Tab-separated table of C-alpha atoms in Angstrom:
chain	number	residue	atom	x	y	z
N	248	GLN	CA	-0.204	-0.183	0.012
N	249	ILE	CA	1.410	3.445	-0.910
N	250	THR	CA	1.471	6.093	1.379
N	251	LEU	CA	2.853	9.652	1.211
N	252	LYS	CA	2.785	12.199	4.001
N	253	GLU	CA	4.046	15.584	4.486
N	254	SER	CA	5.514	17.032	7.359
N	255	GLY	CA	6.892	20.847	8.198
N	256	PRO	CA	6.144	24.029	9.798
N	257	THR	CA	2.710	25.559	9.549
N	258	LEU	CA	4.346	29.327	9.861
N	259	VAL	CA	7.033	30.605	8.434
N	260	LYS	CA	7.985	34.417	8.336
N	261	PRO	CA	8.622	36.397	4.834
N	262	THR	CA	12.020	35.624	3.415
N	263	GLN	CA	12.617	32.606	5.374
N	264	THR	CA	13.336	29.229	4.080
N	265	LEU	CA	10.735	26.372	3.866
N	266	THR	CA	11.694	22.728	4.117
N	267	LEU	CA	8.857	20.270	3.728
N	268	THR	CA	9.834	16.406	3.789
N	269	CYS	CA	7.853	13.866	2.246
N	270	THR	CA	7.836	10.449	3.719
N	271	CYS	CA	7.052	7.794	1.702
N	272	SER	CA	5.868	4.169	2.349
N	273	GLY	CA	5.021	1.128	0.188
N	274	PHE	CA	7.226	2.072	-2.921
N	275	SER	CA	11.154	2.837	-3.385
N	276	LEU	CA	12.419	5.913	-4.214
N	277	THR	CA	14.889	3.862	-6.514
N	278	THR	CA	12.419	1.734	-8.671
N	279	ARG	CA	12.980	2.440	-12.300
N	280	GLY	CA	10.421	5.021	-13.434
N	281	VAL	CA	9.122	5.899	-10.549
N	282	GLY	CA	8.680	9.524	-9.139
N	283	VAL	CA	7.618	11.804	-6.326
N	284	ALA	CA	6.150	15.614	-6.849
N	285	TRP	CA	5.404	18.532	-5.322
N	286	ILE	CA	1.985	20.373	-5.619
N	287	ARG	CA	0.435	22.955	-3.736
N	288	GLN	CA	-3.027	24.916	-3.464
N	289	PRO	CA	-3.326	28.252	-2.375
N	290	PRO	CA	-6.807	28.687	-0.353
N	291	GLY	CA	-9.697	29.048	-2.644
N	292	LYS	CA	-7.420	28.709	-5.499
N	293	ALA	CA	-6.118	25.967	-8.143
N	294	LEU	CA	-3.684	23.325	-7.942
N	295	GLU	CA	-0.203	24.307	-9.059
N	296	TRP	CA	2.777	21.815	-9.673
N	297	LEU	CA	6.112	22.509	-8.107
N	298	ALA	CA	8.881	19.883	-9.010
N	299	VAL	CA	9.319	16.349	-9.237
N	300	ILE	CA	12.122	14.106	-8.691
N	301	ASN	CA	12.664	10.497	-10.281
N	302	TRP	CA	14.435	7.162	-9.728
N	303	GLU	CA	17.613	8.462	-10.995
N	304	ALA	CA	17.602	11.801	-8.473
N	305	ASP	CA	16.555	13.901	-11.872
N	306	GLU	CA	14.838	16.864	-11.257
N	307	ARG	CA	12.359	19.269	-12.951
N	308	TYR	CA	11.083	22.551	-11.855
N	309	SER	CA	8.533	25.186	-12.193
N	310	PRO	CA	9.936	27.459	-14.310
N	311	SER	CA	8.223	30.568	-12.278
N	312	LEU	CA	9.571	28.943	-9.084
N	313	ARG	CA	13.075	27.601	-10.345
N	314	SER	CA	15.322	29.785	-8.615
N	315	ARG	CA	13.650	29.192	-5.255
N	316	LEU	CA	12.919	25.718	-5.415
N	317	THR	CA	15.299	22.673	-4.861
N	318	ILE	CA	14.088	19.140	-4.743
N	319	THR	CA	16.041	16.277	-3.122
N	320	LYS	CA	15.663	12.859	-2.161
N	321	ASP	CA	17.031	10.413	0.708
N	322	THR	CA	16.270	6.751	-0.587
N	323	SER	CA	17.730	5.256	2.767
N	324	LYS	CA	14.704	7.303	4.803
N	325	LYS	CA	12.701	7.359	1.959
N	326	GLN	CA	12.291	11.005	2.148
N	327	VAL	CA	11.390	13.857	-0.642
N	328	VAL	CA	12.417	17.092	0.737
N	329	LEU	CA	11.376	20.363	-1.035
N	330	THR	CA	13.030	23.422	-0.223
N	331	MET	CA	11.551	26.870	-1.215
N	332	THR	CA	13.767	29.709	-0.610
N	333	ASN	CA	12.505	33.669	0.197
N	334	MET	CA	9.145	32.999	1.092
N	335	ASP	CA	6.177	35.624	0.539
N	336	PRO	CA	2.608	35.649	2.175
N	337	VAL	CA	1.814	34.728	-1.548
N	338	ASP	CA	3.376	31.604	-0.816
N	339	THR	CA	0.676	30.287	1.717
N	340	ALA	CA	-0.915	27.174	0.427
N	341	THR	CA	-1.604	23.429	1.210
N	342	TYR	CA	1.487	21.593	-0.103
N	343	TYR	CA	0.886	18.239	-1.198
N	344	CYS	CA	3.595	15.249	-2.329
N	345	ALA	CA	2.316	13.053	-4.706
N	346	HIS	CA	3.589	9.552	-6.593
N	347	LEU	CA	3.966	9.160	-9.928
N	348	PRO	CA	4.227	5.598	-11.438
N	349	SER	CA	6.522	3.994	-13.601
N	350	PHE	CA	7.425	6.275	-16.340
N	351	ALA	CA	4.534	8.406	-16.261
N	352	TYR	CA	2.982	11.835	-15.697
N	353	TYR	CA	0.165	11.027	-13.522
N	354	PHE	CA	-0.250	11.319	-9.875
N	355	ASP	CA	-1.846	8.299	-8.312
N	356	TYR	CA	-1.049	8.508	-4.774
N	357	TRP	CA	-1.154	12.262	-2.911
N	358	GLY	CA	-0.631	12.872	0.734
N	359	GLN	CA	-2.572	14.626	2.852
N	360	GLY	CA	-1.515	17.808	2.363
N	361	THR	CA	0.139	20.293	4.770
N	362	LEU	CA	-1.072	23.828	5.117
N	363	VAL	CA	2.017	26.669	5.466
N	364	THR	CA	0.947	30.021	6.439
N	365	VAL	CA	3.416	32.581	5.869
N	366	SER	CA	3.096	35.754	8.114
N	367	SER	CA	5.262	37.671	10.090
C	108	GLN	CA	-3.393	31.959	-14.910
C	109	SER	CA	-3.384	27.877	-15.529
C	110	VAL	CA	-1.507	26.522	-18.891
C	111	LEU	CA	-4.383	24.107	-19.176
C	112	THR	CA	-8.217	26.180	-19.629
C	113	GLN	CA	-11.257	24.732	-17.880
C	114	PRO	CA	-14.699	26.370	-17.210
C	115	PRO	CA	-14.852	27.920	-13.611
C	116	SER	CA	-18.151	26.082	-13.156
C	117	VAL	CA	-20.886	23.535	-14.296
C	118	SER	CA	-23.962	22.470	-12.613
C	119	ALA	CA	-26.666	19.896	-13.196
C	120	ALA	CA	-29.378	17.568	-11.380
C	121	PRO	CA	-29.053	14.397	-9.764
C	122	GLY	CA	-29.185	11.611	-12.222
C	123	GLN	CA	-28.070	13.505	-15.226
C	124	ARG	CA	-24.707	13.276	-17.118
C	125	VAL	CA	-21.970	16.417	-16.916
C	126	THR	CA	-19.304	16.928	-19.103
C	127	PHE	CA	-15.889	18.901	-18.447
C	128	SER	CA	-13.766	20.485	-20.621
C	129	CYS	CA	-10.302	20.948	-20.856
C	130	SER	CA	-8.066	22.744	-23.465
C	131	GLY	CA	-4.349	23.108	-24.279
C	132	SER	CA	-1.771	23.106	-26.902
C	133	ASN	CA	0.336	21.006	-29.140
C	134	SER	CA	3.248	20.948	-26.441
C	135	ASN	CA	0.851	19.876	-24.007
C	136	ILE	CA	-2.514	17.591	-24.474
C	137	GLY	CA	-1.711	17.750	-28.064
C	138	SER	CA	1.406	15.477	-27.397
C	139	ASN	CA	0.841	13.520	-24.037
C	140	TYR	CA	-1.650	11.863	-21.876
C	141	VAL	CA	-4.168	13.632	-19.897
C	142	SER	CA	-5.268	12.994	-16.321
C	143	TRP	CA	-8.155	13.892	-14.302
C	144	TYR	CA	-8.496	14.424	-10.320
C	145	GLN	CA	-11.611	15.237	-8.503
C	146	GLN	CA	-10.987	17.152	-5.006
C	147	VAL	CA	-13.852	17.202	-2.277
C	148	PRO	CA	-13.296	20.597	-0.810
C	149	GLY	CA	-10.724	19.925	2.781
C	150	THR	CA	-9.251	16.729	0.926
C	151	ALA	CA	-6.462	15.606	-1.131
C	152	PRO	CA	-7.238	15.443	-5.195
C	153	LYS	CA	-8.037	11.825	-6.111
C	154	LEU	CA	-7.093	10.422	-9.324
C	155	LEU	CA	-10.028	9.742	-11.431
C	156	ILE	CA	-8.606	9.176	-15.415
C	157	TYR	CA	-5.127	8.411	-16.516
C	158	HIS	CA	-4.023	7.906	-19.865
C	159	ASN	CA	-6.667	10.177	-21.068
C	160	ASN	CA	-9.541	7.373	-20.679
C	161	GLN	CA	-8.216	4.954	-17.963
C	162	ARG	CA	-10.011	4.514	-14.732
C	163	PRO	CA	-7.647	3.336	-11.574
C	164	SER	CA	-9.327	0.266	-9.549
C	165	GLY	CA	-12.256	1.447	-7.807
C	166	ILE	CA	-13.706	4.369	-9.960
C	167	PRO	CA	-17.108	3.649	-11.209
C	168	ASP	CA	-17.726	3.238	-14.698
C	169	ARG	CA	-19.996	6.329	-14.295
C	170	PHE	CA	-16.470	8.239	-15.115
C	171	SER	CA	-15.089	8.633	-18.198
C	172	GLY	CA	-12.479	10.459	-19.978
C	173	SER	CA	-11.651	11.448	-23.863
C	174	LYS	CA	-9.011	13.593	-25.608
C	175	SER	CA	-9.415	14.962	-29.278
C	176	GLY	CA	-6.372	17.092	-30.415
C	177	THR	CA	-5.652	19.409	-27.787
C	178	SER	CA	-8.676	19.103	-25.610
C	179	ALA	CA	-9.818	16.821	-23.419
C	180	THR	CA	-13.028	15.645	-21.838
C	181	LEU	CA	-13.730	13.956	-18.567
C	182	GLY	CA	-17.729	12.564	-18.329
C	183	ILE	CA	-19.788	11.485	-15.194
C	184	THR	CA	-23.312	10.206	-15.566
C	185	GLY	CA	-26.006	9.366	-13.049
C	186	LEU	CA	-24.617	12.194	-10.882
C	187	GLN	CA	-24.970	12.048	-7.349
C	188	THR	CA	-25.052	14.858	-4.601
C	189	GLY	CA	-21.178	13.048	-3.581
C	190	ASP	CA	-19.874	14.066	-6.851
C	191	GLU	CA	-19.801	17.635	-5.687
C	192	ALA	CA	-16.375	18.561	-5.830
C	193	ASP	CA	-13.631	20.606	-7.939
C	194	TYR	CA	-12.221	18.922	-10.723
C	195	TYR	CA	-8.681	19.165	-12.452
C	196	CYS	CA	-7.285	18.289	-15.538
C	197	ALA	CA	-3.516	17.942	-15.663
C	198	THR	CA	-0.782	16.789	-18.732
C	199	TRP	CA	3.031	16.982	-19.172
C	200	ASP	CA	4.138	20.137	-21.183
C	201	SER	CA	7.106	18.904	-23.188
C	202	GLY	CA	7.813	22.270	-24.286
C	203	LEU	CA	8.385	23.406	-20.845
C	204	SER	CA	9.161	20.180	-19.297
C	205	VAL	CA	6.650	20.717	-16.476
C	206	SER	CA	3.548	19.036	-15.516
C	207	VAL	CA	0.577	21.285	-16.126
C	208	PHE	CA	-2.749	21.746	-14.137
C	209	GLY	CA	-5.924	23.570	-15.277
C	210	GLY	CA	-7.651	25.771	-13.375
C	211	GLY	CA	-10.214	23.564	-11.993
C	212	THR	CA	-13.829	23.211	-12.424
C	213	LYS	CA	-16.451	23.324	-9.645
C	214	LEU	CA	-19.424	20.782	-9.824
C	215	THR	CA	-22.490	21.405	-7.955
C	216	VAL	CA	-25.344	18.952	-8.111
C	217	LEU	CA	-28.493	20.826	-7.794
């Protein structure tokens, strides 16, 4: 059974760096073709894809946020970590991590999400 | 502004059929598979359709998907009040090398 769970701070101050962790179970981060993505959703707004890392540790980022994002993985801990620098109130959102099955671009399993508020 | 275009809302009566449209371009829908997600407010999105028209196990056949050119469509038949949710389309954009979502369509079951 595949599960993902996000963890991290619920409140960050403007200009701070956000670090979110996605703890995965039921699959290996090194299985050929598998990926984990981060997706966010501001309150009342649409889903926004942020980044993905695949089994070979190849990374892709949203062009509009590329300069602020880093996605990494720790295969031994079965964790995928997203860091976002220079946080702003407009970054207030629920952040989800999601599993991508073998060589596919859809998201078949999602974490429950974690709400991050950016406020001084 | 989302790369994929979806109407903001749609409504229909219980038991009726409803469709959701998703419009893109040659670099995204035109050359890649489309997936659809259902999101009940306050919960995580749930995969409904992948590879344009495939249903994951556990998704009833009331839900269907299709794609033509640079547009995709999600259909729901036999509408139920429990289908009230936001529905998102998504695909890969080969030009941008990123995944893209539509702006979502809110379904109201009257």
